[in-house]
Amino acid sequence: MRSAVLRRAGAPYPYMDSSPLKLEELERPKPRAGEVQVRIERASLCHSDLSVVNGSRPRPLPMVLGHEAAGTVTEVGSGVIDLKRGDHVVIVFVPSCGTCSVCSAGRPALCPRGGDANTRGDLLHGDALLIGSSGERINHHLGVSAFAEYAVVARESLVVIDEDVPMDVAAMFGCAALTGVGAVVNTAQVREGQSVIVFGLGAVGLMAVMAAAQIPGTTVIAIDPLTEKQQLALRCGADYAAGPDEAADLVAAHTDEGVDVSIEAVGNAKVMETCLSLLARGGALVSVGLPDPNQTLTVQALQFAGMGKRLLGSYMGDSVPTRDIPLYIQMWREGRLPVELLHTDTKPLSEINEALDALANGSIVRRLFTTAEP
């Protein structure tokens, strides 16, 4: 099967020239007990993939990248009795075990077993299955490795969807929707009439804008340096959109004493500090982006106890995928979550390196790839 393999991180930009991802022929893996083989119909390029390529998100290499995807079940391993060949599925990038204290508390995105497997490049139910042409181990990306024609994943990584949901739409529910919408409804628990500012208008930030705009009476401010993304945010439901230099003026003009919720979807500690400074008393900063591990946050400590401000981490939007993906797809059916607006285009997997450039310079929101064999 054709697979996009990263063998070394830190290749220089532009990636079209340095070609960090190489298409290689790997043997198609067979599912073990508790695992499922999926034909990848659509795979999305997310900034978390770029973070592995540029080295800011260290992962064990070599690795087949890609973690946001939708596909069709082609084979099930022993013990999998609730899926069958032909089922359409969205793939989730944290395979939660369902039995640990964190999963039992309703926070499967933080499952330590799933997280540990992802960090090692393994699958939830066993070691990595991918093998290179010389017999070397190839690691899995976040339990998925969707930049390939097929993927074997843990049963716990899959949510079944109706067959009438287009794959171009379905793919974006595995990461962007879970993370962005979840940050609003699960982590921040935005209430009617509150004000929300979103910094960073990639797919995750724009999903957060869409979700906040659906809550009655909210004031939604969207911030990004690119004019095209500001305009897209307005189409997604934002009341106001501008560049970072105008954020403070918009907050002053359209809120009483600051915003109730600020969502940082950039992955930058300085932006987090700005978000915190724009909060009203009792407001919440939701950290969604993934900063470089070397970045540190420097803020006035008194803001927390003295002003009641909160700093909330949000991984995968604090989502419960089996609950939230069907809910968010229903919102899409009702026209309340127009995820098609985020779909820039669909390209063949052979153009993956050019897509890395487009994502790095902000000219795309969600580029999807066709990866399945004819």
Short mmCIF file of C-alpha atoms in Angstrom, two decimals:
data_model
loop_
_atom_site.label_atom_id
_atom_site.label_comp_id
_atom_site.label_asym_id
_atom_site.label_seq_id
_atom_site.Cartn_x
_atom_site.Cartn_y
_atom_site.Cartn_z
CA MET A 1 0.00 0.00 0.00
CA ARG A 2 1.21 3.53 -0.74
CA SER A 3 2.10 5.39 2.45
CA ALA A 4 3.58 8.82 3.22
CA VAL A 5 6.58 8.12 5.47
CA LEU A 6 8.52 10.68 7.50
CA ARG A 7 12.03 9.44 8.22
CA ARG A 8 13.65 12.62 9.52
CA ALA A 9 12.16 15.70 11.19
CA GLY A 10 13.32 19.27 10.70
CA ALA A 11 13.50 19.42 6.89
CA PRO A 12 13.79 23.02 5.67
CA TYR A 13 10.93 25.04 4.21
CA PRO A 14 9.77 25.00 1.43
CA TYR A 15 8.80 21.37 1.81
CA MET A 16 8.08 20.99 -1.88
CA ASP A 17 11.86 21.17 -2.33
CA SER A 18 13.05 19.31 0.77
CA SER A 19 10.34 16.59 0.43
CA PRO A 20 10.24 15.37 4.05
CA LEU A 21 7.41 12.92 3.26
CA LYS A 22 8.17 10.14 0.80
CA LEU A 23 5.59 7.84 -0.74
CA GLU A 24 6.70 4.29 -0.05
CA GLU A 25 5.17 0.89 -0.67
CA LEU A 26 4.50 -0.85 2.65
CA GLU A 27 2.88 -4.20 3.22
CA ARG A 28 -0.77 -3.84 4.13
CA PRO A 29 -1.07 -4.87 7.81
CA LYS A 30 -3.63 -7.34 9.06
CA PRO A 31 -5.74 -6.54 12.13
CA ARG A 32 -5.04 -8.40 15.36
CA ALA A 33 -7.50 -9.02 18.17
CA GLY A 34 -9.43 -5.85 18.92
CA GLU A 35 -8.25 -4.12 15.74
CA VAL A 36 -9.87 -3.11 12.45
CA GLN A 37 -8.51 -2.56 8.96
CA VAL A 38 -9.90 0.54 7.24
CA ARG A 39 -9.58 1.69 3.66
CA ILE A 40 -8.79 5.41 3.93
CA GLU A 41 -11.20 7.33 1.72
CA ARG A 42 -10.26 10.84 2.82
CA ALA A 43 -7.44 12.05 5.06
CA SER A 44 -7.01 15.66 6.18
CA LEU A 45 -3.80 17.58 6.70
CA CYS A 46 -3.75 19.11 10.19
CA HIS A 47 -1.21 21.40 11.84
CA SER A 48 -0.32 18.58 14.24
CA ASP A 49 1.08 16.70 11.22
CA LEU A 50 3.18 19.74 10.31
CA SER A 51 4.43 19.94 13.90
CA VAL A 52 5.88 16.44 13.58
CA VAL A 53 7.50 17.33 10.26
CA ASN A 54 9.16 20.49 11.57
CA GLY A 55 10.25 18.83 14.81
CA SER A 56 8.26 20.92 17.28
CA ARG A 57 6.18 17.86 18.21
CA PRO A 58 8.77 15.08 18.62
CA ARG A 59 7.58 11.61 17.64
CA PRO A 60 9.42 8.32 17.07
CA LEU A 61 10.58 8.01 13.48
CA PRO A 62 10.20 6.66 10.86
CA MET A 63 6.44 7.20 10.91
CA VAL A 64 3.46 7.24 8.58
CA LEU A 65 1.72 10.52 9.35
CA GLY A 66 -1.96 11.50 9.22
CA HIS A 67 -4.48 11.37 12.05
CA GLU A 68 -7.72 12.95 10.77
CA ALA A 69 -9.58 10.67 8.38
CA ALA A 70 -12.68 8.75 7.39
CA GLY A 71 -12.91 5.44 5.59
CA THR A 72 -14.56 2.09 5.04
CA VAL A 73 -14.07 -1.03 7.14
CA THR A 74 -12.41 -3.78 5.09
CA GLU A 75 -11.55 -6.38 7.76
CA VAL A 76 -12.07 -6.89 11.49
CA GLY A 77 -9.87 -8.72 13.95
CA SER A 78 -11.02 -11.30 16.46
CA GLY A 79 -13.22 -9.99 19.23
CA VAL A 80 -14.65 -7.13 17.14
CA ILE A 81 -18.33 -8.00 16.89
CA ASP A 82 -20.00 -4.61 16.42
CA LEU A 83 -18.37 -3.63 13.11
CA LYS A 84 -18.56 -5.26 9.69
CA ARG A 85 -17.00 -4.93 6.29
CA GLY A 86 -18.44 -1.92 4.45
CA ASP A 87 -19.21 0.19 7.53
CA HIS A 88 -18.32 3.87 7.16
CA VAL A 89 -16.25 5.22 10.04
CA VAL A 90 -14.60 8.35 11.37
CA ILE A 91 -11.18 7.69 12.91
CA VAL A 92 -10.35 9.23 16.30
CA PHE A 93 -6.74 10.00 17.22
CA VAL A 94 -6.93 8.97 20.90
CA PRO A 95 -7.87 5.28 21.32
CA SER A 96 -9.27 5.31 24.85
CA CYS A 97 -9.23 2.07 26.83
CA GLY A 98 -12.61 2.70 28.49
CA THR A 99 -11.65 1.16 31.83
CA CYS A 100 -9.07 3.45 33.50
CA SER A 101 -10.03 6.09 36.06
CA VAL A 102 -9.82 8.88 33.48
CA CYS A 103 -12.08 7.10 30.99
CA SER A 104 -14.47 6.20 33.80
CA ALA A 105 -14.62 9.88 34.73
CA GLY A 106 -15.85 10.71 31.22
CA ARG A 107 -12.59 12.15 29.83
CA PRO A 108 -11.42 9.54 27.29
CA ALA A 109 -9.28 12.08 25.41
CA LEU A 110 -6.87 11.94 28.36
CA CYS A 111 -6.70 8.13 28.57
CA PRO A 112 -3.15 7.32 29.74
CA ARG A 113 -3.05 3.96 27.95
CA GLY A 114 -4.08 5.53 24.67
CA GLY A 115 -1.70 8.44 25.20
CA ASP A 116 1.23 6.18 26.00
CA ALA A 117 0.59 4.03 22.92
CA ASN A 118 0.42 7.15 20.76
CA THR A 119 3.67 8.50 22.21
CA ARG A 120 5.46 5.23 21.46
CA GLY A 121 4.07 4.99 17.93
CA ASP A 122 2.20 1.80 18.81
CA LEU A 123 -1.46 0.80 18.74
CA LEU A 124 -3.63 0.40 21.81
CA HIS A 125 -3.66 -3.40 21.55
CA GLY A 126 -0.06 -4.02 20.56
CA ASP A 127 3.19 -2.92 18.99
CA ALA A 128 3.42 -1.07 15.68
CA LEU A 129 2.38 -3.17 12.68
CA LEU A 130 3.89 -1.18 9.83
CA ILE A 131 7.09 -2.53 8.29
CA GLY A 132 9.43 -0.85 5.80
CA SER A 133 10.89 -2.42 2.68
CA SER A 134 14.07 -3.42 4.54
CA GLY A 135 12.11 -4.94 7.42
CA GLU A 136 12.43 -1.98 9.78
CA ARG A 137 9.66 -0.87 12.12
CA ILE A 138 7.52 2.05 10.91
CA ASN A 139 5.64 3.88 13.67
CA HIS A 140 1.97 4.81 13.74
CA HIS A 141 0.93 8.44 14.09
CA LEU A 142 -1.55 8.88 16.95
CA GLY A 143 -2.84 5.37 16.46
CA VAL A 144 -4.00 6.19 12.94
CA SER A 145 -1.37 6.79 10.19
CA ALA A 146 -3.99 7.92 7.69
CA PHE A 147 -1.66 9.08 4.92
CA ALA A 148 -1.82 5.62 3.42
CA GLU A 149 -4.25 3.58 1.38
CA TYR A 150 -5.16 1.46 4.42
CA ALA A 151 -4.79 1.73 8.17
CA VAL A 152 -5.14 -0.77 10.99
CA VAL A 153 -6.45 0.90 14.13
CA ALA A 154 -7.85 -0.10 17.50
CA ARG A 155 -11.61 -0.67 17.52
CA GLU A 156 -11.72 2.11 20.13
CA SER A 157 -10.45 4.57 17.48
CA LEU A 158 -13.57 4.24 15.31
CA VAL A 159 -17.01 5.83 15.33
CA VAL A 160 -19.54 4.45 12.82
CA ILE A 161 -21.40 7.03 10.71
CA ASP A 162 -24.27 6.90 8.24
CA GLU A 163 -23.33 6.13 4.65
CA ASP A 164 -24.92 9.32 3.31
CA VAL A 165 -22.35 11.55 5.04
CA PRO A 166 -19.82 12.56 2.34
CA MET A 167 -16.30 11.45 3.13
CA ASP A 168 -15.00 15.00 2.52
CA VAL A 169 -17.25 16.08 5.39
CA ALA A 170 -16.81 13.06 7.62
CA ALA A 171 -13.02 13.29 7.73
CA MET A 172 -13.09 16.67 9.47
CA PHE A 173 -15.06 15.31 12.42
CA GLY A 174 -12.18 13.17 13.69
CA CYS A 175 -10.00 16.06 14.84
CA ALA A 176 -11.05 19.58 13.85
CA ALA A 177 -14.67 19.26 14.98
CA LEU A 178 -13.91 17.28 18.12
CA THR A 179 -11.24 19.78 19.15
CA GLY A 180 -12.79 23.09 18.12
CA VAL A 181 -16.43 22.45 18.93
CA GLY A 182 -15.47 20.53 22.06
CA ALA A 183 -13.40 23.45 23.34
CA VAL A 184 -16.56 25.57 23.31
CA VAL A 185 -19.23 23.15 24.52
CA ASN A 186 -17.23 20.75 26.72
CA THR A 187 -14.23 22.64 28.07
CA ALA A 188 -15.47 26.23 28.28
CA GLN A 189 -19.16 25.30 28.53
CA VAL A 190 -20.07 28.64 26.97
CA ARG A 191 -23.45 29.89 28.14
CA GLU A 192 -26.11 32.00 26.46
CA GLY A 193 -25.19 35.66 26.23
CA GLN A 194 -21.47 35.24 26.85
CA SER A 195 -18.70 36.73 24.75
CA VAL A 196 -16.04 34.59 23.08
CA ILE A 197 -12.81 35.50 21.30
CA VAL A 198 -10.95 32.96 19.18
CA PHE A 199 -7.30 33.46 18.27
CA GLY A 200 -6.10 31.41 15.29
CA LEU A 201 -8.48 30.68 12.44
CA GLY A 202 -7.31 27.35 11.16
CA ALA A 203 -9.82 24.53 11.02
CA VAL A 204 -9.91 24.08 14.81
CA GLY A 205 -10.36 27.80 15.52
CA LEU A 206 -13.04 28.13 12.86
CA MET A 207 -14.89 25.12 14.29
CA ALA A 208 -14.83 26.92 17.64
CA VAL A 209 -16.26 30.03 15.96
CA MET A 210 -19.07 27.96 14.42
CA ALA A 211 -19.91 26.34 17.74
CA ALA A 212 -19.90 29.59 19.71
CA ALA A 213 -22.08 31.26 17.09
CA GLN A 214 -24.77 28.60 17.65
CA ILE A 215 -25.26 29.57 21.30
CA PRO A 216 -28.01 32.18 21.63
CA GLY A 217 -26.91 35.71 22.43
CA THR A 218 -23.18 35.16 22.16
CA THR A 219 -20.78 37.77 20.85
CA VAL A 220 -18.08 36.04 18.81
CA ILE A 221 -14.81 37.78 17.89
CA ALA A 222 -12.38 36.04 15.54
CA ILE A 223 -8.70 36.97 15.31
CA ASP A 224 -6.12 36.01 12.67
CA PRO A 225 -3.48 37.99 10.75
CA LEU A 226 -4.78 36.74 7.37
CA THR A 227 -7.64 38.74 5.86
CA GLU A 228 -8.95 35.70 3.99
CA LYS A 229 -9.38 33.80 7.24
CA GLN A 230 -11.08 36.76 8.89
CA GLN A 231 -13.60 36.79 6.04
CA LEU A 232 -14.10 33.04 6.37
CA ALA A 233 -14.72 33.45 10.11
CA LEU A 234 -17.54 35.89 9.37
CA ARG A 235 -19.10 33.27 7.08
CA CYS A 236 -18.74 30.77 9.92
CA GLY A 237 -20.77 32.98 12.23
CA ALA A 238 -18.36 35.41 13.87
CA ASP A 239 -19.79 38.83 14.69
CA TYR A 240 -16.45 40.57 14.25
CA ALA A 241 -13.12 39.55 12.74
CA ALA A 242 -9.79 41.34 12.62
CA GLY A 243 -6.04 41.02 12.98
CA PRO A 244 -4.21 40.60 16.31
CA ASP A 245 -3.45 44.33 16.61
CA GLU A 246 -7.17 45.12 16.66
CA ALA A 247 -8.20 42.47 19.17
CA ALA A 248 -8.06 44.68 22.28
CA ASP A 249 -10.08 47.45 20.60
CA LEU A 250 -12.77 44.99 19.50
CA VAL A 251 -13.02 43.57 23.02
CA ALA A 252 -13.28 47.07 24.50
CA ALA A 253 -15.96 48.09 22.00
CA HIS A 254 -18.15 45.00 22.18
CA THR A 255 -17.89 43.66 25.74
CA ASP A 256 -18.38 45.22 29.15
CA GLU A 257 -15.07 44.58 30.90
CA GLY A 258 -13.51 41.85 28.76
CA VAL A 259 -14.51 38.58 27.16
CA ASP A 260 -15.98 35.69 29.09
CA VAL A 261 -14.06 33.05 27.15
CA SER A 262 -10.90 33.30 25.08
CA ILE A 263 -9.84 30.34 22.96
CA GLU A 264 -6.19 30.08 21.91
CA ALA A 265 -5.90 27.91 18.79
CA VAL A 266 -2.51 29.12 17.59
CA GLY A 267 -0.12 27.14 19.76
CA ASN A 268 1.87 30.12 21.01
CA ALA A 269 2.58 31.11 24.61
CA LYS A 270 2.60 34.85 23.84
CA VAL A 271 -0.86 34.56 22.29
CA MET A 272 -2.01 32.72 25.42
CA GLU A 273 -0.78 35.67 27.50
CA THR A 274 -2.74 38.05 25.28
CA CYS A 275 -5.86 35.89 25.61
CA LEU A 276 -5.56 35.97 29.38
CA SER A 277 -5.20 39.75 29.42
CA LEU A 278 -8.46 40.20 27.47
CA LEU A 279 -10.57 38.19 29.93
CA ALA A 280 -13.18 39.71 32.18
CA ARG A 281 -13.18 38.82 35.87
CA GLY A 282 -14.12 35.17 36.19
CA GLY A 283 -13.32 34.52 32.54
CA ALA A 284 -11.71 31.40 31.14
CA LEU A 285 -8.79 30.97 28.77
CA VAL A 286 -9.05 27.69 26.87
CA SER A 287 -5.70 26.46 25.55
CA VAL A 288 -6.28 24.38 22.41
CA GLY A 289 -3.13 24.93 20.35
CA LEU A 290 0.04 22.90 20.90
CA PRO A 291 3.01 25.23 21.58
CA ASP A 292 6.58 24.13 21.09
CA PRO A 293 7.62 22.28 24.28
CA ASN A 294 10.32 24.91 24.92
CA GLN A 295 7.83 27.77 25.17
CA THR A 296 6.91 29.02 28.64
CA LEU A 297 4.03 31.12 29.93
CA THR A 298 4.72 34.24 31.99
CA VAL A 299 1.66 35.87 33.52
CA GLN A 300 0.70 37.83 36.62
CA ALA A 301 -0.19 35.12 39.12
CA LEU A 302 -2.67 37.38 40.94
CA GLN A 303 -5.06 37.23 37.99
CA PHE A 304 -6.21 33.78 39.09
CA ALA A 305 -7.06 34.17 42.77
CA GLY A 306 -7.47 37.95 42.59
CA MET A 307 -9.70 38.09 39.51
CA GLY A 308 -11.08 34.57 39.37
CA LYS A 309 -9.63 33.90 35.92
CA ARG A 310 -9.18 30.28 34.82
CA LEU A 311 -6.70 28.58 32.51
CA LEU A 312 -8.23 25.43 31.01
CA GLY A 313 -6.33 22.92 28.92
CA SER A 314 -8.43 21.28 26.22
CA TYR A 315 -7.11 18.16 24.49
CA MET A 316 -9.36 16.88 21.71
CA GLY A 317 -11.96 19.26 23.06
CA ASP A 318 -12.55 17.12 26.16
CA SER A 319 -14.71 15.10 23.80
CA VAL A 320 -16.37 11.74 24.18
CA PRO A 321 -16.18 10.74 20.49
CA THR A 322 -18.97 8.14 20.56
CA ARG A 323 -21.27 10.80 21.99
CA ASP A 324 -20.00 13.92 20.27
CA ILE A 325 -19.34 12.87 16.67
CA PRO A 326 -22.98 11.81 16.10
CA LEU A 327 -24.12 15.01 17.82
CA TYR A 328 -21.88 17.22 15.69
CA ILE A 329 -22.89 15.41 12.49
CA GLN A 330 -26.52 16.07 13.40
CA MET A 331 -25.64 19.76 13.83
CA TRP A 332 -24.11 19.63 10.34
CA ARG A 333 -27.30 18.06 8.94
CA GLU A 334 -29.31 20.90 10.44
CA GLY A 335 -27.04 23.52 8.87
CA ARG A 336 -25.67 24.65 12.22
CA LEU A 337 -22.13 23.38 11.65
CA PRO A 338 -21.24 24.15 8.00
CA VAL A 339 -17.94 22.30 7.94
CA GLU A 340 -17.86 22.40 4.12
CA LEU A 341 -16.68 26.00 4.47
CA LEU A 342 -13.38 24.69 5.82
CA HIS A 343 -12.74 22.25 2.96
CA THR A 344 -10.21 24.04 0.78
CA ASP A 345 -9.79 21.26 -1.79
CA THR A 346 -9.06 17.55 -2.29
CA LYS A 347 -5.76 16.40 -3.79
CA PRO A 348 -3.96 13.13 -4.47
CA LEU A 349 -1.60 11.93 -1.75
CA SER A 350 1.35 12.51 -4.10
CA GLU A 351 0.96 16.27 -3.43
CA ILE A 352 1.45 15.96 0.32
CA ASN A 353 4.68 18.01 0.49
CA GLU A 354 3.19 20.90 -1.47
CA ALA A 355 0.29 20.81 0.99
CA LEU A 356 2.70 21.18 3.92
CA ASP A 357 3.88 24.45 2.36
CA ALA A 358 0.31 25.65 1.88
CA LEU A 359 -0.57 24.86 5.48
CA ALA A 360 2.59 26.53 6.79
CA ASN A 361 1.90 29.76 4.91
CA GLY A 362 -1.80 29.77 5.80
CA SER A 363 -3.18 29.52 2.26
CA ILE A 364 -5.34 26.46 3.07
CA VAL A 365 -7.64 25.56 5.94
CA ARG A 366 -8.35 21.86 5.38
CA ARG A 367 -6.83 20.08 2.42
CA LEU A 368 -8.05 16.52 2.06
CA PHE A 369 -6.34 13.69 0.25
CA THR A 370 -7.63 10.77 -1.72
CA THR A 371 -5.58 7.77 -0.70
CA ALA A 372 -7.63 4.65 -1.46
CA GLU A 373 -6.81 2.36 -4.36
CA PRO A 374 -9.18 2.60 -7.37
#
